mmCIF file of C-alpha atoms in Angstrom:
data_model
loop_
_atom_site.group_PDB
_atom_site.id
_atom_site.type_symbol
_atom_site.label_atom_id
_atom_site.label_comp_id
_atom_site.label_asym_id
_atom_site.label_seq_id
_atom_site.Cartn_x
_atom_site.Cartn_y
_atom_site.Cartn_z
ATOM 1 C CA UNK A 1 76.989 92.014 66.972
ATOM 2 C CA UNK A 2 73.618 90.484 67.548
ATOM 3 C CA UNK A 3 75.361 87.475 68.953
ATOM 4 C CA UNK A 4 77.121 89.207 71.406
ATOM 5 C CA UNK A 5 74.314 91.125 72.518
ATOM 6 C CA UNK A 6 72.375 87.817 73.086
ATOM 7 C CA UNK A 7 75.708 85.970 74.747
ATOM 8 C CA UNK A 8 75.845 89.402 77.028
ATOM 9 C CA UNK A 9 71.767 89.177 78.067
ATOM 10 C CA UNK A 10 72.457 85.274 78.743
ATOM 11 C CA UNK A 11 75.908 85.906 81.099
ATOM 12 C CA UNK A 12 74.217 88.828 82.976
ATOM 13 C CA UNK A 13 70.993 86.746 82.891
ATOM 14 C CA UNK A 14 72.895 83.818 84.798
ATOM 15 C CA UNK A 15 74.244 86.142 87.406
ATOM 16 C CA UNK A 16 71.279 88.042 88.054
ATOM 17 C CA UNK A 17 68.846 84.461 88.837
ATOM 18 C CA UNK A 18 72.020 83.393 91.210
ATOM 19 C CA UNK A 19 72.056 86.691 93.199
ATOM 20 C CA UNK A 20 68.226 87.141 93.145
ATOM 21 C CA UNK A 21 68.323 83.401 94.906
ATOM 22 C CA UNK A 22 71.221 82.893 96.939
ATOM 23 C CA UNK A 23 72.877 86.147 97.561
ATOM 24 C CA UNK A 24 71.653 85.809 100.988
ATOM 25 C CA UNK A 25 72.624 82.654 101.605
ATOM 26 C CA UNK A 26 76.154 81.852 103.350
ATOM 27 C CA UNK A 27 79.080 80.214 101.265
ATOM 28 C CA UNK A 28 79.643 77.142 102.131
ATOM 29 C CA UNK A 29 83.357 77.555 100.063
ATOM 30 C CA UNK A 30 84.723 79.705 98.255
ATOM 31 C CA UNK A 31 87.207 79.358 95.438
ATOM 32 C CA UNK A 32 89.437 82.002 93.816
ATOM 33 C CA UNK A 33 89.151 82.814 90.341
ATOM 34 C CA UNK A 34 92.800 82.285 89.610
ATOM 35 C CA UNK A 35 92.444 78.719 90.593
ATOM 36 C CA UNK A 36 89.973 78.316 87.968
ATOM 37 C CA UNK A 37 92.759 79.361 85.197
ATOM 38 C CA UNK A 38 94.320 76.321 83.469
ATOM 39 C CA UNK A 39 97.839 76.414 83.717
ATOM 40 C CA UNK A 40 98.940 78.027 80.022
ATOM 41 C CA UNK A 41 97.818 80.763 80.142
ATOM 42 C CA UNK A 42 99.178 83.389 77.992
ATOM 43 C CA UNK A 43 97.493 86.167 79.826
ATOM 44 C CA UNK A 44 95.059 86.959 82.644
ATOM 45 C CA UNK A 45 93.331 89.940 82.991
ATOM 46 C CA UNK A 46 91.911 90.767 86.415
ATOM 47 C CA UNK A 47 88.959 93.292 86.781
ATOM 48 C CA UNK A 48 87.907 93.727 89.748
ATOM 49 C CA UNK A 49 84.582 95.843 88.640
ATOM 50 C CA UNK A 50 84.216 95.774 85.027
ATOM 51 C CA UNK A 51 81.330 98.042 84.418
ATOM 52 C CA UNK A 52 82.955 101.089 85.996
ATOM 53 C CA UNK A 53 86.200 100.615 84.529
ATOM 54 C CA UNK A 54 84.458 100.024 81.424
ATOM 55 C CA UNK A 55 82.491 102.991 81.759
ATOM 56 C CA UNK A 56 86.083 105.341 82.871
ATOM 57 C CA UNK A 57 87.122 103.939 79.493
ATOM 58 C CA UNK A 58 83.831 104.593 76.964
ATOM 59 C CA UNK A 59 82.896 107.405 78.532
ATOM 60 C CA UNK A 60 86.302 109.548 78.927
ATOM 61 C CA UNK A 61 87.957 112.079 76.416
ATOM 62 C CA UNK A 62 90.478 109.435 75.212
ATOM 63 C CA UNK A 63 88.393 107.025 74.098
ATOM 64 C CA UNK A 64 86.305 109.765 72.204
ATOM 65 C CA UNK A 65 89.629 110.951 70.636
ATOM 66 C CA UNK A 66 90.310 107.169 69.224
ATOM 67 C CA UNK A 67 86.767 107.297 67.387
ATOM 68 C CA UNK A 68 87.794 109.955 65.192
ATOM 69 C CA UNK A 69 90.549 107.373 64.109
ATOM 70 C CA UNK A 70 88.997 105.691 60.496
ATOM 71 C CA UNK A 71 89.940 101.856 61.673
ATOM 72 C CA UNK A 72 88.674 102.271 65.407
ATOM 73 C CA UNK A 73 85.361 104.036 64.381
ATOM 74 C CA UNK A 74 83.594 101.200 63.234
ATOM 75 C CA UNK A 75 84.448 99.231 66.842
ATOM 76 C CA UNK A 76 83.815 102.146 68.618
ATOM 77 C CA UNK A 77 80.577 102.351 67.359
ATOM 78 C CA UNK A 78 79.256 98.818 67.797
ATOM 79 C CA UNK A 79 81.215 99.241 71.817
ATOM 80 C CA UNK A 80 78.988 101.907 72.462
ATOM 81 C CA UNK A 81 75.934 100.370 70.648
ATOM 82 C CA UNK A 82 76.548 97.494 73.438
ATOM 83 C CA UNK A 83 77.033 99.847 76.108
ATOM 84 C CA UNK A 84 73.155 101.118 75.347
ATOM 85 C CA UNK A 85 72.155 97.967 75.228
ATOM 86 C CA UNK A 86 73.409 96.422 78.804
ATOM 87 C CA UNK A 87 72.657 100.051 80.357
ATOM 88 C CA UNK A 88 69.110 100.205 79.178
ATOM 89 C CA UNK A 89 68.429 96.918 81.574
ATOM 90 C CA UNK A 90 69.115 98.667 84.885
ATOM 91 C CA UNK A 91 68.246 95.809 86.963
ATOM 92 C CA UNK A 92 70.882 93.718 85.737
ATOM 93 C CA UNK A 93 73.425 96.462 85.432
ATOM 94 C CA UNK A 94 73.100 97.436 88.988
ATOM 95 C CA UNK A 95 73.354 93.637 89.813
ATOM 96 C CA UNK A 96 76.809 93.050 88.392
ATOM 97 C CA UNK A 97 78.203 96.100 88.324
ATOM 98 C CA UNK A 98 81.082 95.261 90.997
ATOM 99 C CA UNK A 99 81.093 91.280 89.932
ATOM 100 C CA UNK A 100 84.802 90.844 89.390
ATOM 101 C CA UNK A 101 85.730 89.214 86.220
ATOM 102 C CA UNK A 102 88.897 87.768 85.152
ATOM 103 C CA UNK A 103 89.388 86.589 81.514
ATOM 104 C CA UNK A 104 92.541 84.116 80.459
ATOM 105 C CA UNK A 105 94.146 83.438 76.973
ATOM 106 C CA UNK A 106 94.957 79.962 75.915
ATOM 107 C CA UNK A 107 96.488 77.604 73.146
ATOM 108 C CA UNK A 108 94.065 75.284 72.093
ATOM 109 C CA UNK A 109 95.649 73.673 69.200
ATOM 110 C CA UNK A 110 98.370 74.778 65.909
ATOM 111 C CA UNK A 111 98.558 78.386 66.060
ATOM 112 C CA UNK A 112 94.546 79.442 67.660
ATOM 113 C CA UNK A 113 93.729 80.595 71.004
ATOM 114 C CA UNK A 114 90.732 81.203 72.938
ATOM 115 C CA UNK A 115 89.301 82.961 75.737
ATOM 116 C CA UNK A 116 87.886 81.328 79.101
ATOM 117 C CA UNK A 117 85.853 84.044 81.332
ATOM 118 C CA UNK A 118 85.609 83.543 84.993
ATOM 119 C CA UNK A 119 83.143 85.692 87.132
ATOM 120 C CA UNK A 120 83.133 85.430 90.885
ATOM 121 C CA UNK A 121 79.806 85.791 92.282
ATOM 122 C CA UNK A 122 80.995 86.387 96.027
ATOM 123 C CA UNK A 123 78.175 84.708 97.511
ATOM 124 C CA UNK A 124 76.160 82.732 95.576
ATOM 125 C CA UNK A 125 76.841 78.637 96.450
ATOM 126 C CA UNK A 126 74.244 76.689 94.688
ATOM 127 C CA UNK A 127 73.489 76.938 90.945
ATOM 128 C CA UNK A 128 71.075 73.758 90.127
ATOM 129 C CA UNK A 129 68.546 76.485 89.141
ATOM 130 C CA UNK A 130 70.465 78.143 86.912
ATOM 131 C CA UNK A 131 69.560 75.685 83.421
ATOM 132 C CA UNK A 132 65.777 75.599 84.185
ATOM 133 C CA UNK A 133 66.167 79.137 83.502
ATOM 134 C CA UNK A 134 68.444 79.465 80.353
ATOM 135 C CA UNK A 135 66.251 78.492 77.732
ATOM 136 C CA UNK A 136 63.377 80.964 78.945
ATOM 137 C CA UNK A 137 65.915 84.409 78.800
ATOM 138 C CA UNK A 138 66.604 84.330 74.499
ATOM 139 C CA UNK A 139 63.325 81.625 73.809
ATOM 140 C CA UNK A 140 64.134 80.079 70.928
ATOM 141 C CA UNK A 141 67.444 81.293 69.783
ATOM 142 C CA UNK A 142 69.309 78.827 72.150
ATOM 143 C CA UNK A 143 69.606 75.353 72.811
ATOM 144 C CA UNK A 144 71.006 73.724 76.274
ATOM 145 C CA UNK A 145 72.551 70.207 76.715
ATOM 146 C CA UNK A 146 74.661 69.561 80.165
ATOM 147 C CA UNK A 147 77.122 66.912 80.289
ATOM 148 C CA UNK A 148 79.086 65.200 83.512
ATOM 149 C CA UNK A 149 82.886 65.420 83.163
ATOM 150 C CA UNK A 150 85.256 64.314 86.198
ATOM 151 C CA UNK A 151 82.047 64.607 88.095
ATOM 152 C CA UNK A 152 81.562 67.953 87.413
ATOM 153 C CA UNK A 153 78.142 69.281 85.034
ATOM 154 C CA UNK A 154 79.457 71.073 81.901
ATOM 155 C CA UNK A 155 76.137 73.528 80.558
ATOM 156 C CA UNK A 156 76.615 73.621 77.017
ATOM 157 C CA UNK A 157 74.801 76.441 75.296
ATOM 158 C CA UNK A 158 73.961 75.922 71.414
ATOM 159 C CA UNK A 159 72.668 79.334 69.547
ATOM 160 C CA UNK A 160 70.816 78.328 66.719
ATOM 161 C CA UNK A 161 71.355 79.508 63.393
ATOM 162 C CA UNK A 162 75.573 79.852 64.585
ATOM 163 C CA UNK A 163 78.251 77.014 64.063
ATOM 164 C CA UNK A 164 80.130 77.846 67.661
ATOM 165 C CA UNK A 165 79.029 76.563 71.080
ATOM 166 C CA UNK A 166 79.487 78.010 74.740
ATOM 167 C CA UNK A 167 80.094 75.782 77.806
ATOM 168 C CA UNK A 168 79.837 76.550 81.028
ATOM 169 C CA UNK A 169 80.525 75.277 84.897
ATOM 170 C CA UNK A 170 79.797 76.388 88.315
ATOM 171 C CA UNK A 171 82.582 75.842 90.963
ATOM 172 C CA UNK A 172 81.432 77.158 94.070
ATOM 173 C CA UNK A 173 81.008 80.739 93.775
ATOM 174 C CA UNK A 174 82.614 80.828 90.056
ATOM 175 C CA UNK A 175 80.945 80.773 86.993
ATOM 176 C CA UNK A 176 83.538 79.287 84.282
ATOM 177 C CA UNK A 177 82.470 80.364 80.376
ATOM 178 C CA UNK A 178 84.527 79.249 77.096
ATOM 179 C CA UNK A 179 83.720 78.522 73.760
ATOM 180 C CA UNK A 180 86.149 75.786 73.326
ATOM 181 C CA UNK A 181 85.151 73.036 75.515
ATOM 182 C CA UNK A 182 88.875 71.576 76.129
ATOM 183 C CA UNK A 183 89.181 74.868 78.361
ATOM 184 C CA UNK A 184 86.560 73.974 80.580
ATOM 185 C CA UNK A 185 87.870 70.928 80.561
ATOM 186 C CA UNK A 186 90.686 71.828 81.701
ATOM 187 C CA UNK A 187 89.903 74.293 84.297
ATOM 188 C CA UNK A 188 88.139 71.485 85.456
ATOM 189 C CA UNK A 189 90.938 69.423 86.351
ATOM 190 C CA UNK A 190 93.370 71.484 87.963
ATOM 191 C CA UNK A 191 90.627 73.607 90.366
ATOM 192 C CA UNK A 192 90.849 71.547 92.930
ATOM 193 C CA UNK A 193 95.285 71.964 92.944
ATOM 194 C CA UNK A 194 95.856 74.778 90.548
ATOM 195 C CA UNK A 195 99.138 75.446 88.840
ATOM 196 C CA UNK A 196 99.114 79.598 88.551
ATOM 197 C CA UNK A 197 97.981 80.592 91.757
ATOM 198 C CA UNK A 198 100.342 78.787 93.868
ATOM 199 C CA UNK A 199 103.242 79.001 90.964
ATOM 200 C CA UNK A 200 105.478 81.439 93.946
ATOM 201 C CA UNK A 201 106.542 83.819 90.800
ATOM 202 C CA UNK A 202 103.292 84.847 89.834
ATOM 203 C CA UNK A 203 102.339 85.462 93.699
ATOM 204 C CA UNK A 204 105.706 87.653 93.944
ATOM 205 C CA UNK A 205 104.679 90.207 91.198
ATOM 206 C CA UNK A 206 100.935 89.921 92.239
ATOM 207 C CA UNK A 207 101.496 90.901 95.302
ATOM 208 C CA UNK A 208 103.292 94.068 94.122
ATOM 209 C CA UNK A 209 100.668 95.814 92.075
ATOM 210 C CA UNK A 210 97.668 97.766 93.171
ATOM 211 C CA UNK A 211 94.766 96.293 93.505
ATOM 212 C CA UNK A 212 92.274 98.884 91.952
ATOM 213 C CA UNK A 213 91.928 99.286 88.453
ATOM 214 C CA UNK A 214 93.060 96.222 85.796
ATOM 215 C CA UNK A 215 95.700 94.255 86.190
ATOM 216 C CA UNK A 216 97.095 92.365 82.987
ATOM 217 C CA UNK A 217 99.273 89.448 84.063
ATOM 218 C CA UNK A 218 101.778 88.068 81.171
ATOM 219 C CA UNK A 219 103.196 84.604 81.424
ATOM 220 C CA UNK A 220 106.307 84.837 79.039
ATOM 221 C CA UNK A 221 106.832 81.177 78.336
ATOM 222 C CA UNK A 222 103.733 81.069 76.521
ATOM 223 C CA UNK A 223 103.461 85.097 75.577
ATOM 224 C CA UNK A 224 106.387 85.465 73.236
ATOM 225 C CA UNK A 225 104.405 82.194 70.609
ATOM 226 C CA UNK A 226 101.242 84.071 70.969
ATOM 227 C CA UNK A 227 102.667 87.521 69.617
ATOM 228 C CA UNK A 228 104.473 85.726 67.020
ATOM 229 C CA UNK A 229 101.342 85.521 65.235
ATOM 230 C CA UNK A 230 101.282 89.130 64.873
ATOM 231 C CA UNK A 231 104.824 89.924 63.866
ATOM 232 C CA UNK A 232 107.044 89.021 60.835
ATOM 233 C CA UNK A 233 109.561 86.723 61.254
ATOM 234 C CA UNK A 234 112.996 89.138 60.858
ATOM 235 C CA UNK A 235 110.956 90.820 63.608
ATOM 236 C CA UNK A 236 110.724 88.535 65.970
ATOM 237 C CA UNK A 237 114.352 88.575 67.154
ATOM 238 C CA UNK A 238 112.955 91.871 69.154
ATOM 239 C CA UNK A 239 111.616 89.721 71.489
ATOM 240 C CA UNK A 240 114.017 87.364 72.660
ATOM 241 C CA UNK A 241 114.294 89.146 75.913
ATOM 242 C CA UNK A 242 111.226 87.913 76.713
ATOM 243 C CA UNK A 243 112.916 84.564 77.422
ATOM 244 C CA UNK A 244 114.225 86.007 80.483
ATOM 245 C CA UNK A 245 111.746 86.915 82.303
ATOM 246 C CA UNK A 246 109.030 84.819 83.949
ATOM 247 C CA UNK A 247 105.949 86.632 84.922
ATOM 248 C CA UNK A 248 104.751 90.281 84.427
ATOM 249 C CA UNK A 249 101.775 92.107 86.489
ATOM 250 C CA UNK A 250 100.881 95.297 85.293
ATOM 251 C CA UNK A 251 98.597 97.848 86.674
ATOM 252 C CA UNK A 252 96.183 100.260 84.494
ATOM 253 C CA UNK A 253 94.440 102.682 85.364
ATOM 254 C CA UNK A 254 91.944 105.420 83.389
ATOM 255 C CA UNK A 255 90.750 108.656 84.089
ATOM 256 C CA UNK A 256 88.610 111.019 82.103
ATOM 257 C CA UNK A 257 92.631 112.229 80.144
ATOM 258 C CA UNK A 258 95.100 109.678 81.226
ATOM 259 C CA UNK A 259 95.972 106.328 80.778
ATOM 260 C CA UNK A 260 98.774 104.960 82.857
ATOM 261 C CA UNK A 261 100.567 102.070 83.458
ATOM 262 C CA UNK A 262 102.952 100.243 86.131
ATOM 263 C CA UNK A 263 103.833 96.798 86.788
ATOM 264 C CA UNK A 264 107.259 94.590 87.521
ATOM 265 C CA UNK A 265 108.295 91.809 85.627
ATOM 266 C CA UNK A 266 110.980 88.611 87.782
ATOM 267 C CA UNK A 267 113.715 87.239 86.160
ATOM 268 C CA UNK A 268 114.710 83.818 85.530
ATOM 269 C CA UNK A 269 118.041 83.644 86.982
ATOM 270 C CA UNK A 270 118.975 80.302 85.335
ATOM 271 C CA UNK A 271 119.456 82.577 82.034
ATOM 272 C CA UNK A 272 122.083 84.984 81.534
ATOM 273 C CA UNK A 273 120.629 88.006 79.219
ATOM 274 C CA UNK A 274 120.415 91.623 79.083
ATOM 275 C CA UNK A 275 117.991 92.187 81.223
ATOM 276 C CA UNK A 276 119.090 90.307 83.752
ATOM 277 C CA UNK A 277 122.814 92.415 83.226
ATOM 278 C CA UNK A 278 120.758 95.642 83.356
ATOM 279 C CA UNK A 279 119.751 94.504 86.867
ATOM 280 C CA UNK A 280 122.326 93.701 88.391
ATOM 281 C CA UNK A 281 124.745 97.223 87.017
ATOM 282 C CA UNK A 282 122.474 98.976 89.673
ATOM 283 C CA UNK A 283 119.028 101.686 88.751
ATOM 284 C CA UNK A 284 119.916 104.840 87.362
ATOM 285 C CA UNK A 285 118.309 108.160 87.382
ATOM 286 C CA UNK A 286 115.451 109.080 85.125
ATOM 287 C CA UNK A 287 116.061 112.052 83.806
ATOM 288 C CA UNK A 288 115.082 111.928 80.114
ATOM 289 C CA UNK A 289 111.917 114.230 81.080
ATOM 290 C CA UNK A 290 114.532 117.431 81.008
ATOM 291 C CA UNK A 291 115.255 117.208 77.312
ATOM 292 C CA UNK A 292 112.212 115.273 75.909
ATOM 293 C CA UNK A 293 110.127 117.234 74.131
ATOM 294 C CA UNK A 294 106.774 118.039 74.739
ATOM 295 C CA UNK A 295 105.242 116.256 71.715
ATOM 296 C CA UNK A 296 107.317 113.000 72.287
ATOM 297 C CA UNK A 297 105.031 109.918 71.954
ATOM 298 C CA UNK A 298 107.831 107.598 73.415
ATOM 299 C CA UNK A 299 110.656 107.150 75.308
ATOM 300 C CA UNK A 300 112.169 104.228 77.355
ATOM 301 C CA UNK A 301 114.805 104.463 80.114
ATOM 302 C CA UNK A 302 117.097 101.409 80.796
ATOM 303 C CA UNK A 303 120.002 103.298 82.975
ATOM 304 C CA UNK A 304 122.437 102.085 85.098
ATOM 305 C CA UNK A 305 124.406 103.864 88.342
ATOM 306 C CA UNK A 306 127.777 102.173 86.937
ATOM 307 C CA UNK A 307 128.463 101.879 83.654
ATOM 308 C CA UNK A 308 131.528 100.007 84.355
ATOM 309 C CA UNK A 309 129.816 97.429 86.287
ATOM 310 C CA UNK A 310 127.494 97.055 83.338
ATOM 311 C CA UNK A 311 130.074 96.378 80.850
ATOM 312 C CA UNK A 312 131.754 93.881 83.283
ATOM 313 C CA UNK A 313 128.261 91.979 83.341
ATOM 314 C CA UNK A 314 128.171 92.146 79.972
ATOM 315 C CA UNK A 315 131.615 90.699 78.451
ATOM 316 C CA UNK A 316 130.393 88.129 81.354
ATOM 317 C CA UNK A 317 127.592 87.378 79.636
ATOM 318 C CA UNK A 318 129.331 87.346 75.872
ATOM 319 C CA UNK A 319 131.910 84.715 77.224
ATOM 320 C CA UNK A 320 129.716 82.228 77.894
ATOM 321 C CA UNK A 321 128.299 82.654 74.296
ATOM 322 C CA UNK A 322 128.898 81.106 70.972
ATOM 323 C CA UNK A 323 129.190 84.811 69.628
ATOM 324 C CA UNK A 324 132.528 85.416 72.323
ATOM 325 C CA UNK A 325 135.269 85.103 69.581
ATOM 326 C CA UNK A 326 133.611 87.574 67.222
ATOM 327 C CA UNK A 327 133.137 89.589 69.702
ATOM 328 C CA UNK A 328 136.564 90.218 71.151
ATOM 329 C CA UNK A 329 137.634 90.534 67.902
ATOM 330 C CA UNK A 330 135.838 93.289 66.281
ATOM 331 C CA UNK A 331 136.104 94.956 69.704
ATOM 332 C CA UNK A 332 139.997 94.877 69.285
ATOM 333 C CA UNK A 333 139.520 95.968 65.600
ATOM 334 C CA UNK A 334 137.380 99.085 66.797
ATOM 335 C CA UNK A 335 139.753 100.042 69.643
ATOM 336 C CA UNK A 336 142.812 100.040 67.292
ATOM 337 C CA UNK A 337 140.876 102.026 64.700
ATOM 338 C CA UNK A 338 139.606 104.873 67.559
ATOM 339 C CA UNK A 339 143.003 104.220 69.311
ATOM 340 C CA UNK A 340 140.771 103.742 72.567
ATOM 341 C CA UNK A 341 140.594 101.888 75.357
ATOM 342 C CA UNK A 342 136.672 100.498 75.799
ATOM 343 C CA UNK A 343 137.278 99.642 79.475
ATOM 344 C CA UNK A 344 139.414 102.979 80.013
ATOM 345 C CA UNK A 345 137.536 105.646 77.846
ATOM 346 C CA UNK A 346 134.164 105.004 77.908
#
């Protein structure tokens, strides 16, 4: 905990020297954070101002409610302990309050990930300063090295005492942070013609959520290997859908009682699969709510206006598989044994 703390005072530290310097200066360029995210990413999450959102999550009756839960307590706890700890410096709260910040998941090697943080800074442009005055905000507990890669300087920051390093770069008005140096790296080279924000099926769900709030952005081609480290193997058949689909935004907002949560997903229409059949049999009514109860922690809807247009695209779909014969044939076993007709009865 005492190493976040530190990493926190360092990261706010940074961005409160560049404002106090340059926020009055003019951009000469700006870049946009997404351009700064290497191309595998398994997520992004986009926050657009982290504190208050932050705060609409700590602060509200939900979050209180999860506290009383035995293995979120302890978290809880050491969240809020932060929370003191960043509000208690007003002068850099009020800084970066409404710096947007968006934070990417990578492979880096076998079966680990990491985390590279990017945090626009809107109008600062020139950072030279910036590692004069690293050392002097946590005195001894940190050493700093730079480095040049593809012409570029890459800020390494060592805390002593601690076997992991943090690097760091400054494009424009971006400010790049990772503890695995290969993301940098990597961010690095794909900046100047990056892969994700001009990929045309993340701008298509992009441009369909809201803006306000967080929006989590899945890329499936990497996001189905990253949950397979948290699910057994006979599990994860569950998520072969995910194959299907390309991109999903999602929107979340909080409020003091609610959490809630809207997004779209695109397919990939070179694969036949459920989900793509569900499309294309036409959106049905909603209209669980009526006979859900109350209490009900879940339900999902997956209708259909035609049911007999869905079970066209379907034996469409089975044809073309290895499964077809099977199929067919316990289908004609089933409608002898009912003495039904699948495509007349149901």
């Amino acid at each position: 905990m005492k190493k976040i703390v530190i990493l926190v005072v360092v990261f706010l530290g940074i961005i409160a020297l560049a404002y106090f310097f340059f926020f009055k200066i003019s951009v000469n360029s700006k870049t946009n954070a997404i351009n700064a995210v290497p191309p595998n990413a398994v997520f992004i999450i986009d926050i657009e101002d982290p504190f208050a959102q932050w705060n609409n999550i700590t602060e509200g009756e939900i979050w209180q409610y999860l506290k009383t839960n035995t293995a979120l307590a302890e978290i809880g706890n050491k969240i809020d302990s932060l929370n003191t700890e960043l509000k208690n410096n007003k002068f850099l709260w009020d800084l970066i309050a409404s710096r947007p910040v968006t934070v990417s998941a990578h492979k880096i090697r076998n079966n680990e990930f990491d985390l590279l943080y990017v945090i626009d800074l809107t109008k600062a442009s020139r950072f030279s300063f910036i590692k004069d005055y690293l050392e002097n905000l946590v005195g001894d507990k940190m050493k700093v090295t730079k480095r040049t890669y593809h012409n570029e300087e890459i800020i390494e920051l060592d805390f002593k005492g601690e076997s992991s390093l943090f690097y760091l770069y400054i494009k424009n008005n971006l400010i790049i942070i990772s503890s695995t140096h290969v993301l940098i790296e990597n961010s690095i080279d794909q900046v100047e013609e990056p892969i994700i924000a001009r990929d045309l099926d993340f701008i298509e769900v992009n441009k369909l959520v809201d803006d306000d709030g967080v929006n989590i952005y899945l890329q499936h081609s990497y996001f189905k290997e990253y949950i397979s480290k948290w699910v057994k193997d006979e599990e994860s058949e569950s998520y072969e859908y995910l194959e299907s689909l390309i991109y999903s935004a999602i929107n979340i907002k909080v409020d003091n009682q609610f959490i809630s949560l809207s997004g779209y997903s695109n397919l990939n229409n070179s694969l036949q699969s459920y989900a793509q059949i569900i499309h294309n049999s036409g959106e049905g009514k909603v209209e669980m709510q009526r006979i859900v109860p109350e209490n009900s922690l879940f339900f999902l809807s997956m209708g259909f206006d035609n049911f007999s247009k869905f079970y066209e695209n379907l034996e469409t779909r089975i044809t073309n598989t290895e499964d077809a014969e099977s199929y067919f044939k316990n289908k004609k076993k089933l409608e002898k044994y009912l003495n039904i007709s699948v495509e007349n009865d149901l």
